[in-house]
Short mmCIF file of C-alpha atoms and ligand atoms in Angstrom, two decimals:
data_model
loop_
_atom_site.label_atom_id
_atom_site.label_comp_id
_atom_site.label_asym_id
_atom_site.label_seq_id
_atom_site.Cartn_x
_atom_site.Cartn_y
_atom_site.Cartn_z
CA MET A 176 -13.57 15.84 8.22
CA THR A 177 -12.73 13.25 6.24
CA ARG A 178 -10.48 10.39 7.42
CA VAL A 179 -7.99 8.81 5.51
CA PHE A 180 -5.69 5.33 6.06
CA SER A 181 -3.49 3.64 3.90
CA GLY A 182 -0.29 1.58 4.25
CA VAL A 183 2.77 0.04 2.58
CA LYS A 184 3.81 -3.66 3.58
CA PRO A 185 7.62 -4.02 4.06
CA THR A 186 8.30 -7.07 1.76
CA GLY A 187 10.65 -5.55 -0.57
CA HIS A 188 12.15 -2.03 -1.59
CA LEU A 189 9.63 0.37 -2.46
CA THR A 190 8.99 0.99 -6.01
CA LEU A 191 8.03 3.51 -8.66
CA GLY A 192 4.66 1.59 -8.50
CA ASN A 193 4.02 2.30 -5.21
CA TYR A 194 4.80 6.14 -5.34
CA LEU A 195 2.78 6.79 -8.24
CA GLY A 196 -0.34 4.28 -7.32
CA ALA A 197 -0.37 5.75 -3.78
CA MET A 198 2.54 7.50 -2.19
CA GLN A 199 2.42 10.70 -4.11
CA ARG A 200 -1.09 11.40 -3.62
CA TRP A 201 -0.72 10.81 -0.01
CA ALA A 202 1.92 13.76 0.53
CA ALA A 203 0.55 16.02 -2.34
CA ALA A 204 -3.00 15.90 -1.47
CA ASP A 205 -4.62 13.40 1.20
CA GLN A 206 -2.62 14.69 4.10
CA HIS A 207 -3.44 18.54 3.58
CA GLN A 208 -7.27 17.72 2.88
CA ALA A 209 -8.13 14.98 5.55
CA ASP A 210 -7.32 13.43 8.97
CA ALA A 211 -5.03 11.16 7.52
CA LEU A 212 -2.95 7.95 8.79
CA PHE A 213 -0.13 6.08 7.00
CA CYS A 214 0.91 3.22 8.37
CA VAL A 215 4.03 0.48 7.54
CA VAL A 216 1.95 -2.43 7.84
CA ASP A 217 4.75 -5.09 8.84
CA LEU A 218 2.32 -7.78 10.31
CA HIS A 219 1.26 -7.91 6.59
CA ALA A 220 5.02 -8.90 5.55
CA LEU A 221 4.71 -12.00 7.54
CA THR A 222 2.35 -13.67 5.55
CA VAL A 223 4.93 -15.26 3.10
CA ASP A 224 8.56 -16.56 3.66
CA HIS A 225 10.26 -14.21 5.46
CA ASP A 226 13.77 -13.25 7.22
CA PRO A 227 12.92 -11.31 10.42
CA ALA A 228 16.27 -9.05 9.90
CA ARG A 229 15.08 -8.14 6.68
CA VAL A 230 11.54 -7.24 7.56
CA ARG A 231 13.11 -4.91 10.33
CA ARG A 232 15.20 -3.14 8.03
CA LEU A 233 12.45 -2.79 5.30
CA SER A 234 10.10 -1.55 7.79
CA ARG A 235 12.57 1.14 9.02
CA GLN A 236 13.47 2.27 5.18
CA ALA A 237 9.66 2.13 4.34
CA ALA A 238 9.14 4.51 7.25
CA THR A 239 11.97 6.86 6.16
CA LEU A 240 11.01 6.86 2.62
CA LEU A 241 7.05 8.00 3.81
CA LEU A 242 8.59 10.85 5.38
CA ALA A 243 10.86 11.48 2.59
CA SER A 244 8.18 11.46 -0.24
CA GLY A 245 6.84 14.46 1.69
CA LEU A 246 4.68 13.23 4.68
CA ASP A 247 4.82 15.71 7.23
CA PRO A 248 4.05 14.57 10.96
CA GLU A 249 2.59 17.63 11.98
CA LEU A 250 -0.22 17.23 9.37
CA CYS A 251 -0.77 13.22 9.24
CA THR A 252 0.11 10.24 11.45
CA VAL A 253 2.77 7.94 10.24
CA PHE A 254 3.36 4.76 12.25
CA VAL A 255 3.95 1.17 12.46
CA GLN A 256 1.14 -1.42 12.36
CA SER A 257 2.71 -3.58 15.05
CA HIS A 258 3.26 -0.90 17.60
CA VAL A 259 -0.54 -0.71 17.79
CA ASP A 260 -2.32 -3.96 19.22
CA GLU A 261 -5.79 -2.68 18.09
CA HIS A 262 -5.34 -3.90 14.43
CA ALA A 263 -4.48 -7.50 15.63
CA ARG A 264 -7.41 -7.20 18.08
CA LEU A 265 -10.18 -6.12 15.55
CA SER A 266 -8.85 -8.73 13.08
CA TYR A 267 -9.87 -11.55 14.77
CA VAL A 268 -13.31 -10.04 15.39
CA LEU A 269 -13.56 -9.58 11.99
CA GLU A 270 -12.34 -13.02 11.07
CA CYS A 271 -15.81 -13.89 12.92
CA VAL A 272 -17.58 -12.01 10.64
CA ALA A 273 -15.82 -13.10 7.15
CA THR A 274 -16.46 -16.11 5.37
CA ASP A 275 -13.60 -18.72 4.09
CA GLY A 276 -15.49 -18.61 0.84
CA GLU A 277 -14.74 -14.64 0.66
CA MET A 278 -11.13 -15.12 1.31
CA ARG A 279 -10.55 -17.89 -1.11
CA ARG A 280 -11.92 -15.45 -3.88
CA MET A 281 -9.30 -12.61 -3.36
CA ILE A 282 -7.01 -12.46 -6.36
CA GLN A 283 -3.76 -11.74 -4.68
CA TYR A 284 -4.65 -14.88 -2.40
CA LYS A 285 -4.96 -16.88 -5.34
CA GLU A 286 -1.83 -15.73 -7.51
CA LYS A 287 0.43 -15.68 -4.21
CA ALA A 288 -0.79 -18.96 -3.08
CA ALA A 289 -0.07 -20.67 -6.62
CA ARG A 290 3.61 -19.05 -6.71
CA GLU A 291 4.19 -20.13 -3.29
CA ARG A 292 3.18 -23.73 -4.30
CA VAL A 293 5.01 -23.87 -7.37
CA ARG A 294 8.13 -23.02 -5.43
CA GLY A 295 7.42 -25.98 -3.46
CA GLY A 296 6.39 -23.94 -0.41
CA SER A 297 3.87 -24.13 2.33
CA VAL A 298 0.80 -21.38 2.25
CA ARG A 299 0.76 -19.58 5.58
CA LEU A 300 -2.78 -19.33 6.85
CA SER A 301 -1.88 -15.82 7.39
CA LEU A 302 -1.71 -15.32 3.61
CA LEU A 303 -5.71 -16.38 3.64
CA THR A 304 -6.55 -14.00 6.36
CA TYR A 305 -4.49 -11.21 5.29
CA PRO A 306 -7.71 -9.17 3.92
CA VAL A 307 -9.51 -9.55 7.06
CA LEU A 308 -6.33 -7.97 8.92
CA MET A 309 -6.38 -4.98 6.11
CA ALA A 310 -10.23 -4.48 6.84
CA ALA A 311 -9.18 -4.19 10.39
CA ASP A 312 -6.38 -1.72 9.49
CA ILE A 313 -9.21 0.47 7.89
CA LEU A 314 -12.08 0.02 9.98
CA ALA A 315 -10.17 0.56 13.41
CA TYR A 316 -9.65 4.02 12.36
CA GLY A 317 -13.09 4.94 11.13
CA ALA A 318 -11.35 5.96 7.73
CA ASP A 319 -13.77 6.73 5.05
CA GLN A 320 -11.21 6.92 2.16
CA VAL A 321 -8.39 4.51 1.37
CA PRO A 322 -6.33 6.17 -1.24
CA VAL A 323 -4.64 2.60 -3.02
CA GLY A 324 -3.40 1.59 -6.31
CA GLU A 325 -5.77 -0.56 -8.35
CA ASP A 326 -4.40 -4.00 -7.07
CA GLN A 327 -5.85 -3.12 -3.73
CA ARG A 328 -9.29 -2.26 -4.67
CA GLN A 329 -10.84 -5.83 -4.01
CA HIS A 330 -9.31 -5.86 -0.43
CA VAL A 331 -11.01 -2.52 0.20
CA GLU A 332 -14.25 -3.76 -1.43
CA LEU A 333 -13.96 -6.70 1.27
CA ALA A 334 -13.53 -4.22 4.35
CA ARG A 335 -16.84 -2.27 2.84
CA ASP A 336 -18.57 -5.75 2.79
CA LEU A 337 -17.10 -6.64 6.52
CA ALA A 338 -18.47 -3.13 7.93
CA VAL A 339 -21.79 -3.15 6.42
CA ARG A 340 -22.22 -7.02 7.56
CA PHE A 341 -21.04 -6.14 11.01
CA ASN A 342 -23.33 -3.04 11.57
CA GLN A 343 -26.48 -4.72 10.44
CA ARG A 344 -25.86 -7.88 12.61
CA TYR A 345 -24.15 -6.12 15.90
CA GLY A 346 -25.10 -2.43 15.64
CA HIS A 347 -23.60 0.43 14.22
CA ALA A 348 -19.70 0.44 14.79
CA PHE A 349 -18.01 0.91 11.77
CA VAL A 350 -17.57 3.72 9.05
CA VAL A 351 -18.01 2.06 5.60
CA PRO A 352 -14.83 2.93 3.52
CA ARG A 353 -14.25 3.44 -0.42
CA ALA A 354 -10.96 2.76 -2.38
CA THR A 355 -9.65 5.97 -4.31
CA ALA A 356 -7.47 5.42 -7.25
CA PRO A 357 -5.37 7.83 -8.97
CA GLN A 358 -6.33 9.13 -12.55
CA VAL A 359 -3.30 7.67 -14.25
CA ALA A 360 -0.74 5.10 -13.10
CA ALA A 361 -3.32 3.39 -10.84
CA ARG A 362 -1.52 0.12 -12.01
CA VAL A 363 2.22 0.47 -13.30
CA MET A 364 3.21 -2.41 -15.19
CA ASN A 365 6.75 -4.18 -15.08
CA LEU A 366 9.02 -2.53 -17.53
CA GLN A 367 10.07 -5.80 -19.00
CA ASP A 368 6.97 -7.57 -18.77
CA PRO A 369 3.84 -5.22 -19.23
CA ALA A 370 1.38 -7.83 -18.60
CA SER A 371 2.47 -7.94 -14.77
CA LYS A 372 2.30 -5.38 -12.25
CA MET A 373 5.43 -3.63 -11.06
CA GLY A 374 5.71 -5.28 -7.63
CA LYS A 375 8.14 -4.94 -5.03
CA SER A 376 7.87 -8.43 -3.73
CA ASP A 377 8.92 -10.08 -7.04
CA ASP A 378 12.11 -10.87 -7.62
CA SER A 379 14.20 -7.83 -8.18
CA GLY A 380 14.94 -7.32 -12.03
CA PRO A 381 15.46 -4.65 -14.57
CA GLY A 382 11.64 -4.41 -14.99
CA ILE A 383 11.31 -2.59 -11.65
CA VAL A 384 12.09 0.79 -10.62
CA TYR A 385 12.98 1.19 -7.03
CA LEU A 386 12.48 4.40 -5.26
CA LEU A 387 16.42 4.36 -4.29
CA ASP A 388 17.68 3.45 -7.69
CA GLU A 389 20.69 5.35 -8.81
CA PRO A 390 19.70 7.86 -11.53
CA ASP A 391 21.85 5.85 -13.91
CA VAL A 392 20.25 2.87 -13.10
CA VAL A 393 16.57 4.16 -13.63
CA ARG A 394 17.90 5.61 -16.85
CA LYS A 395 18.99 2.16 -18.09
CA LYS A 396 15.71 0.35 -17.11
CA VAL A 397 13.44 2.81 -18.57
CA MET A 398 15.56 2.72 -21.66
CA ARG A 399 15.41 -0.72 -21.89
CA ALA A 400 11.49 -1.29 -21.24
CA VAL A 401 9.89 -3.63 -23.58
CA THR A 402 7.86 -1.76 -26.32
CA ASP A 403 5.59 -3.22 -28.59
CA SER A 404 5.94 -3.92 -32.10
CA GLY A 405 4.75 -1.10 -34.41
CA ARG A 406 6.41 2.41 -34.90
CA GLU A 407 3.65 4.96 -33.77
CA VAL A 408 3.35 6.21 -30.42
CA VAL A 409 -0.21 5.63 -29.47
CA TYR A 410 -1.92 5.23 -26.14
CA ASP A 411 -3.79 2.11 -26.13
CA ARG A 412 -3.62 -0.10 -23.14
CA ASP A 413 -4.72 -3.21 -24.29
CA ALA A 414 -2.99 -3.05 -28.04
CA ARG A 415 0.10 -1.55 -26.71
CA PRO A 416 0.47 -2.12 -22.96
CA GLY A 417 4.47 -1.75 -23.00
CA LEU A 418 3.81 1.91 -24.58
CA ALA A 419 0.80 2.70 -22.55
CA ASN A 420 2.81 1.94 -19.43
CA LEU A 421 5.63 4.36 -20.43
CA LEU A 422 3.08 7.38 -21.39
CA GLU A 423 1.14 6.72 -18.07
CA ILE A 424 4.35 6.92 -15.83
CA LEU A 425 5.51 9.94 -17.93
CA ALA A 426 1.90 11.52 -17.49
CA ALA A 427 2.10 10.88 -13.64
CA CYS A 428 5.56 12.10 -13.08
CA THR A 429 4.66 15.51 -15.13
CA GLY A 430 0.81 15.91 -14.28
CA GLY A 431 0.09 15.36 -17.89
CA ASN A 432 -2.44 13.07 -20.01
CA PRO A 433 -1.18 9.90 -21.46
CA SER A 434 -3.22 10.16 -24.75
CA GLU A 435 -2.23 14.00 -25.36
CA LEU A 436 1.38 13.31 -24.44
CA SER A 437 1.36 10.48 -26.89
CA GLY A 438 0.69 13.18 -30.01
CA ALA A 439 3.83 14.80 -28.84
CA TYR A 440 6.28 12.00 -29.91
CA THR A 441 7.15 10.42 -33.19
CA SER A 442 9.72 7.88 -31.77
CA TYR A 443 9.91 5.23 -29.07
CA GLY A 444 13.29 6.39 -28.35
CA ALA A 445 12.68 9.97 -27.48
CA LEU A 446 9.66 8.92 -25.62
CA LYS A 447 11.80 6.47 -23.22
CA LYS A 448 14.41 9.39 -23.20
CA ASP A 449 11.86 11.99 -21.64
CA THR A 450 10.29 9.29 -19.12
CA ALA A 451 13.38 8.32 -17.72
CA GLU A 452 14.50 12.11 -17.23
CA ALA A 453 10.98 12.73 -15.57
CA VAL A 454 11.47 9.75 -13.17
CA VAL A 455 14.88 10.90 -11.99
CA GLU A 456 13.69 14.22 -11.38
CA LEU A 457 10.75 12.95 -9.58
CA LEU A 458 12.80 10.85 -7.12
CA ARG A 459 15.70 13.22 -6.89
CA PRO A 460 14.00 15.23 -3.92
CA VAL A 461 12.92 12.19 -2.30
CA GLN A 462 16.36 10.60 -2.37
CA ASP A 463 17.86 13.50 -1.31
CA ARG A 464 15.51 13.65 1.78
CA HIS A 465 15.81 10.34 2.33
CA ARG A 466 19.83 10.46 2.56
CA GLU A 467 19.01 13.26 5.18
CA LEU A 468 16.82 11.26 7.17
CA CYS A 469 18.96 8.49 7.25
CA ALA A 470 21.57 10.52 9.07
CA ASP A 471 19.06 11.32 11.81
CA PRO A 472 17.68 7.92 12.91
CA GLY A 473 16.23 9.25 16.07
CA TYR A 474 14.18 11.51 14.25
CA VAL A 475 12.45 8.84 12.48
CA GLU A 476 12.26 6.76 15.80
CA GLY A 477 10.46 9.61 17.44
CA VAL A 478 7.85 10.24 14.75
CA LEU A 479 7.00 6.57 14.95
CA ARG A 480 6.85 6.50 18.73
CA ASP A 481 4.46 9.65 18.45
CA GLY A 482 2.57 8.57 15.64
CA ALA A 483 1.65 4.81 17.20
CA ARG A 484 0.60 6.89 20.49
CA LYS A 485 -1.88 8.98 18.46
CA ALA A 486 -3.01 5.91 16.35
CA ARG A 487 -3.68 4.04 19.52
CA ALA A 488 -5.72 6.73 21.04
CA MET A 489 -7.79 6.84 17.79
CA ALA A 490 -8.28 3.08 17.59
CA ARG A 491 -8.84 2.06 20.82
CA PRO A 492 -12.64 3.14 21.14
CA THR A 493 -13.91 2.04 18.06
CA VAL A 494 -12.19 -1.61 18.75
CA ASP A 495 -13.53 -1.33 22.36
CA ALA A 496 -16.94 -0.72 20.78
CA ALA A 497 -16.61 -3.43 18.26
CA TYR A 498 -15.98 -5.80 21.05
CA ARG A 499 -18.88 -4.75 23.16
CA ALA A 500 -21.30 -4.99 20.26
CA ILE A 501 -20.58 -8.55 19.05
CA GLY A 502 -21.01 -9.67 22.72
CA LEU A 503 -17.49 -9.93 24.55
CA LEU A 504 -17.76 -8.84 28.25
CA PRO A 505 -15.91 -5.50 28.81
CA ALA A 506 -12.75 -5.91 31.00
CA GLY A 507 -13.39 -5.03 34.70
CA ALA A 508 -16.96 -5.96 34.27
CA GLY A 509 -16.69 -9.52 35.75
CA ALA A 510 -16.85 -8.44 39.19
CA GLU A 511 -20.16 -7.04 38.72
CA VAL A 512 -21.80 -10.03 37.27
CA PRO A 513 -23.07 -12.54 39.69
CA VAL A 514 -21.65 -16.10 39.72
CA THR A 515 -24.12 -18.88 39.26
CA VAL A 516 -23.18 -22.34 39.00
P1 TYM B 859 1.56 -2.51 -1.26
O1 TYM B 859 2.53 -2.47 0.05
O2 TYM B 859 1.75 -3.78 -2.20
O3 TYM B 859 1.61 -1.55 -1.92
C1 TYM B 859 1.30 0.05 -1.29
C2 TYM B 859 0.68 1.27 -2.29
O4 TYM B 859 1.30 0.85 -3.47
C3 TYM B 859 0.18 0.57 -4.61
N1 TYM B 859 1.03 -0.08 -5.55
C4 TYM B 859 0.74 -0.09 -7.09
N2 TYM B 859 0.04 1.22 -7.45
C5 TYM B 859 0.16 1.31 -8.87
N3 TYM B 859 0.83 0.28 -9.63
C6 TYM B 859 1.69 -0.57 -8.99
N4 TYM B 859 2.64 -1.52 -9.62
C7 TYM B 859 1.55 -0.80 -7.59
N5 TYM B 859 2.16 -1.67 -6.78
C8 TYM B 859 1.62 -1.23 -5.37
C9 TYM B 859 -0.75 -0.28 -3.72
O5 TYM B 859 -1.97 -0.21 -4.49
C10 TYM B 859 -0.64 0.25 -2.48
O6 TYM B 859 -1.80 1.43 -2.09
N6 TYM B 859 -2.08 -4.79 1.09
C11 TYM B 859 -1.30 -3.45 0.98
C12 TYM B 859 -1.10 -2.97 2.34
C13 TYM B 859 -2.22 -2.73 3.05
C14 TYM B 859 -3.24 -1.43 3.22
C15 TYM B 859 -4.05 -1.64 4.52
C16 TYM B 859 -3.39 -0.40 1.96
C17 TYM B 859 -2.37 -3.18 4.42
N7 TYM B 859 -3.53 -2.75 5.24
C18 TYM B 859 -4.79 -0.62 4.71
C19 TYM B 859 -4.32 0.44 2.46
C20 TYM B 859 -5.05 0.10 3.80
C21 TYM B 859 -0.43 -3.97 0.21
O7 TYM B 859 -0.01 -4.75 0.09
O8 TYM B 859 0.32 -2.57 -0.11
#
């Protein structure tokens, strides 16, 4: 059976980009078709300047939203990364397979490191090695599919490269994974700046729709989206990025096709209005369920506890096998090795 792994990083409130690029498919398709694990990857949230209490709060909120989005613990495994030691254990071994040149080529590293430097801050070493930890997240579970948005494709490619390299050097230990992205809305753009991704870690702003935004806030943000000069409604990502973004959001919310939808509109105003309503309707059940789950924190904790137990049992044998393959002495074997001085 196909094994799926994916995750969200609790560095900010989850956005419409997270939902359309990843979470929507996890709940609608992946958990039904595959042996699937979904993770709040909290160790990744420590790679940039962070407030411990906020990371804890956002981790709990992300887990609650994963369940609110329709992930069913009877069908899939939902857990928190730091509850399973195997991620960090495997990450170190993969660092011994990756090169520093590879790390420095990662687009997200270059962008985030540049941003930190502009702010006058220092760049944490973990920001550089982050993609190796992400590879460990995936490889520890033998995942063959990784449903992510477009921005994570390069990181999944690295996980592939590391799996292949490890297998060639030390013997087969890892399944080689591949990224799967949605047909539309694989890269939802900021409504105020269609040249930038709608990112949760960015400063909050009118261009980002959060999953927990009130309906009127969503409406206001969509109605004020920056569109391009021109009057016809056409779908052209290069020439009309603002408009294309709205058409993609509408298409992803309604299951339509952005190009076909463009033909149904003669004004930007009508398109914005329909897009705003489609987003409000998409988020409504998620917000309702989120409210219910917040009233029952014991349930969410129980799901995460069971999830971590299941995840640990799945990852342990693979990580143990990788340790043996790369030359580390199995624990408990020391007594059998004669000591010669
Ligand atoms: P993160 O937390 O930034 O995003 C979670 C998922 O949402 C997708 N996404 C988007 N899709 C479309 N448009 C957008 N504007 C948008 N913003 C985010 C992301 O592509 C992602 O699928 N490094 C990962 C987390 C991670 C992970 C993993 C993912 C850690 N280990 C192992 C998969 C497998 C990240 O920062 O995602």
